XYZ file of C-alpha atoms in Angstrom:
250
model
C 0.000 0.000 0.000
C 2.824 2.414 0.859
C 4.514 1.645 -2.465
C 1.256 2.269 -4.345
C 0.659 5.574 -2.531
C 4.197 6.775 -3.180
C 3.912 5.796 -6.854
C 0.694 7.816 -7.170
C 2.313 10.714 -5.306
C 5.351 10.708 -7.607
C 3.217 10.589 -10.752
C 1.015 13.378 -9.411
C 4.079 15.524 -8.679
C 5.414 15.002 -12.216
C 2.106 15.940 -13.849
C 1.772 18.980 -11.581
C 5.274 19.946 -12.699
C 4.152 19.613 -16.310
C 1.203 21.927 -15.600
C 3.487 24.453 -13.899
C 5.576 24.496 -17.079
C 2.494 25.502 -19.050
C 1.681 28.312 -16.612
C 5.281 29.551 -16.517
C 5.685 29.614 -20.295
C 2.239 30.889 -21.314
C 1.257 33.470 -18.699
C 4.136 35.895 -19.504
C 3.019 35.810 -23.158
C -0.587 36.517 -22.087
C -1.737 33.198 -23.522
C -4.456 30.938 -22.159
C -3.201 28.003 -20.123
C -6.037 25.859 -21.518
C -6.310 26.796 -25.206
C -4.869 25.860 -27.553
C -4.030 22.374 -26.216
C -0.393 21.343 -25.827
C 1.441 21.812 -29.109
C 4.919 22.288 -30.536
C 5.772 25.978 -30.307
C 7.746 25.683 -33.558
C 5.447 23.779 -35.953
C 2.208 24.172 -33.916
C 1.439 20.452 -34.289
C -0.828 19.236 -31.510
C 1.013 16.846 -29.216
C -0.225 13.310 -28.666
C -0.522 11.562 -25.319
C 2.815 9.865 -25.955
C 4.447 13.283 -26.302
C 3.181 14.463 -22.930
C 4.542 11.872 -20.496
C 6.619 13.905 -18.007
C 10.406 13.509 -18.424
C 10.100 10.186 -20.301
C 8.739 11.780 -23.485
C 11.612 14.285 -23.491
C 14.165 11.505 -23.059
C 12.485 9.221 -25.588
C 12.401 11.969 -28.199
C 15.986 12.978 -27.335
C 14.849 16.515 -26.649
C 13.393 17.085 -30.135
C 9.891 17.510 -31.530
C 8.544 14.291 -33.042
C 7.006 16.199 -35.956
C 9.474 18.895 -37.011
C 12.694 17.928 -35.229
C 13.069 21.279 -33.467
C 14.900 21.065 -30.162
C 12.601 21.135 -27.111
C 13.561 23.484 -24.291
C 15.138 21.661 -21.315
C 12.926 23.846 -19.114
C 10.171 21.240 -19.523
C 11.929 18.294 -17.829
C 13.597 20.732 -15.414
C 10.222 21.936 -14.137
C 8.905 18.384 -13.812
C 11.955 17.023 -11.989
C 12.200 20.086 -9.752
C 8.571 19.688 -8.732
C 9.099 16.005 -7.992
C 12.235 16.669 -5.947
C 10.619 19.361 -3.801
C 7.369 17.428 -3.407
C 9.469 14.593 -1.973
C 11.174 16.996 0.440
C 7.921 18.490 1.751
C 6.666 15.408 3.670
C 10.238 14.641 4.714
C 10.583 18.003 6.497
C 7.002 18.743 7.534
C 5.371 15.327 7.850
C 1.600 15.734 8.091
C 1.661 19.066 9.915
C -0.537 22.050 9.099
C 2.466 23.642 7.382
C 1.542 21.563 4.326
C -1.214 24.051 3.474
C 1.567 26.631 3.011
C 4.298 24.378 1.617
C 2.564 23.042 -1.479
C 1.238 26.326 -2.902
C 4.488 28.111 -1.988
C 6.636 25.535 -3.771
C 4.395 25.593 -6.849
C 4.491 29.394 -7.023
C 8.268 29.466 -6.626
C 8.841 26.856 -9.336
C 6.512 28.644 -11.752
C 8.032 32.111 -11.374
C 11.565 30.696 -11.503
C 10.909 28.901 -14.797
C 9.319 32.067 -16.175
C 12.313 34.140 -15.112
C 14.716 31.653 -16.682
C 12.842 31.709 -19.982
C 11.763 35.351 -20.300
C 13.490 37.189 -17.420
C 9.998 38.049 -16.173
C 8.287 37.269 -12.862
C 4.624 37.775 -13.819
C 2.344 39.850 -11.593
C -0.485 37.497 -12.564
C 1.284 34.844 -10.493
C 2.793 36.842 -7.621
C -0.273 38.985 -6.788
C -2.690 36.043 -6.389
C 0.116 34.186 -4.601
C 0.532 36.988 -2.053
C -3.213 37.039 -1.347
C -3.405 33.239 -1.066
C -0.385 32.904 1.237
C -1.585 35.766 3.455
C -4.995 34.114 3.902
C -3.413 30.728 4.624
C -1.000 32.266 7.134
C -3.975 33.731 9.015
C -5.174 30.161 9.538
C -1.771 28.713 10.446
C 1.177 30.646 11.818
C 3.564 28.861 14.197
C 5.116 32.249 14.929
C 3.078 35.391 15.736
C 1.389 36.701 12.599
C 3.329 39.961 12.891
C 6.549 37.988 12.265
C 5.318 37.100 8.782
C 4.037 40.595 8.053
C 7.397 42.064 9.094
C 9.081 39.406 6.963
C 7.090 40.585 3.941
C 7.967 44.229 4.626
C 11.642 43.377 5.114
C 11.782 41.144 2.042
C 10.097 43.573 -0.306
C 11.545 46.663 1.366
C 15.197 45.651 1.240
C 14.982 44.704 -2.417
C 13.139 47.945 -3.173
C 15.991 49.815 -1.488
C 18.506 47.929 -3.618
C 16.499 48.799 -6.740
C 16.502 52.486 -5.812
C 20.205 52.614 -4.929
C 21.234 50.626 -8.003
C 18.828 52.574 -10.233
C 17.013 49.600 -11.651
C 19.511 46.883 -10.803
C 16.706 44.932 -9.129
C 13.487 44.124 -10.970
C 10.005 44.860 -9.659
C 9.114 41.186 -9.966
C 11.907 40.237 -7.561
C 10.648 42.801 -5.033
C 7.087 41.469 -5.097
C 8.305 37.887 -4.955
C 10.313 38.564 -1.803
C 7.239 40.203 -0.262
C 5.466 36.864 -0.783
C 8.462 34.937 0.549
C 8.412 37.030 3.728
C 4.815 35.936 4.385
C 5.974 32.331 4.191
C 9.253 32.482 6.105
C 8.801 35.115 8.787
C 11.308 37.902 9.342
C 14.307 35.865 10.551
C 14.330 33.336 7.739
C 13.548 36.084 5.230
C 16.813 37.786 6.207
C 18.550 34.433 5.775
C 16.913 33.943 2.368
C 18.096 37.368 1.211
C 21.642 36.636 2.366
C 21.719 33.190 0.723
C 20.162 34.427 -2.534
C 22.666 37.269 -2.797
C 25.659 35.100 -1.870
C 24.711 32.298 -4.268
C 23.968 34.788 -7.045
C 27.300 36.536 -6.533
C 29.272 33.290 -6.558
C 27.543 31.787 -9.593
C 27.539 35.116 -11.449
C 31.245 35.549 -10.719
C 32.046 32.071 -11.995
C 30.004 32.615 -15.174
C 31.884 35.846 -15.834
C 35.206 34.183 -15.081
C 34.603 31.480 -17.680
C 33.165 34.141 -20.022
C 29.677 32.683 -20.366
C 28.255 35.966 -19.052
C 29.647 39.409 -19.851
C 30.464 41.861 -17.077
C 27.418 44.143 -17.483
C 25.069 41.492 -18.869
C 21.763 41.151 -17.029
C 21.040 37.702 -15.628
C 17.764 36.675 -13.962
C 17.885 36.875 -10.168
C 14.781 34.698 -9.743
C 16.646 31.355 -9.785
C 18.953 32.569 -6.998
C 15.963 33.798 -4.990
C 14.475 30.355 -5.499
C 17.555 28.520 -4.223
C 18.124 30.813 -1.242
C 14.476 30.844 -0.210
C 14.014 27.082 -0.505
C 17.107 26.492 1.639
C 15.823 28.999 4.209
C 12.357 27.423 4.183
C 13.517 23.853 4.752
C 16.680 24.431 6.783
C 16.411 27.978 8.133
C 15.748 27.066 11.761
C 18.622 24.584 11.783
C 20.979 27.121 10.194
C 20.049 29.777 12.774
C 20.500 27.263 15.617
C 23.936 26.286 14.269
C 24.897 29.957 13.872
C 23.873 30.879 17.438
C 25.585 27.837 18.935
C 28.718 28.568 16.932
C 28.989 32.027 18.483
């Protein structure tokens, strides 16, 4: 029975990841997520059921369209595998606690906006605004810390990035600011500070390496969303342990 339930859970996670791909790639282009049905973006041929099996179809087709041979973006299997990986971590860290009502929508929002930022360098308001409202309502129902901790976290998250945007004169996008406002509602103020630190540190390291090996030019803009994603996910799952280690260390 456990094996059957986990199999269903894994398949569900993969298909949810496939749906998140659709949202991430269509919403920024102001397209419907329902119509037209799944199709090749190059030749517009409608995809068959065999073309839509998460991950396996991509591998079986060797990353190319069955009908026109155009290369398929690796974002598709990335979104599916990322969703599966994080959906496996959620019960591992939170069990069957009430935090699940926050964890699942938060993870799905973060994956969607990250894929969108990778593809178009856009974090759509149509995703972050409803996400902020949803997370705020859910936090009213469940908040292991005082509710003000999450509100302050939102103000700190959005406020600090807004300050960076002002000082850098546009060096930080509006989508990143709104996203960190949402993240603050999820993490609370302490882990929001940690998420900002981790996102900035990881972004600086990876950006520096990419410039060093000349993949990215010195003044070339790169999306910050993926680094926000990594830093925030680490802070969400491991933030309390990191703070405990830090305080014990000193």
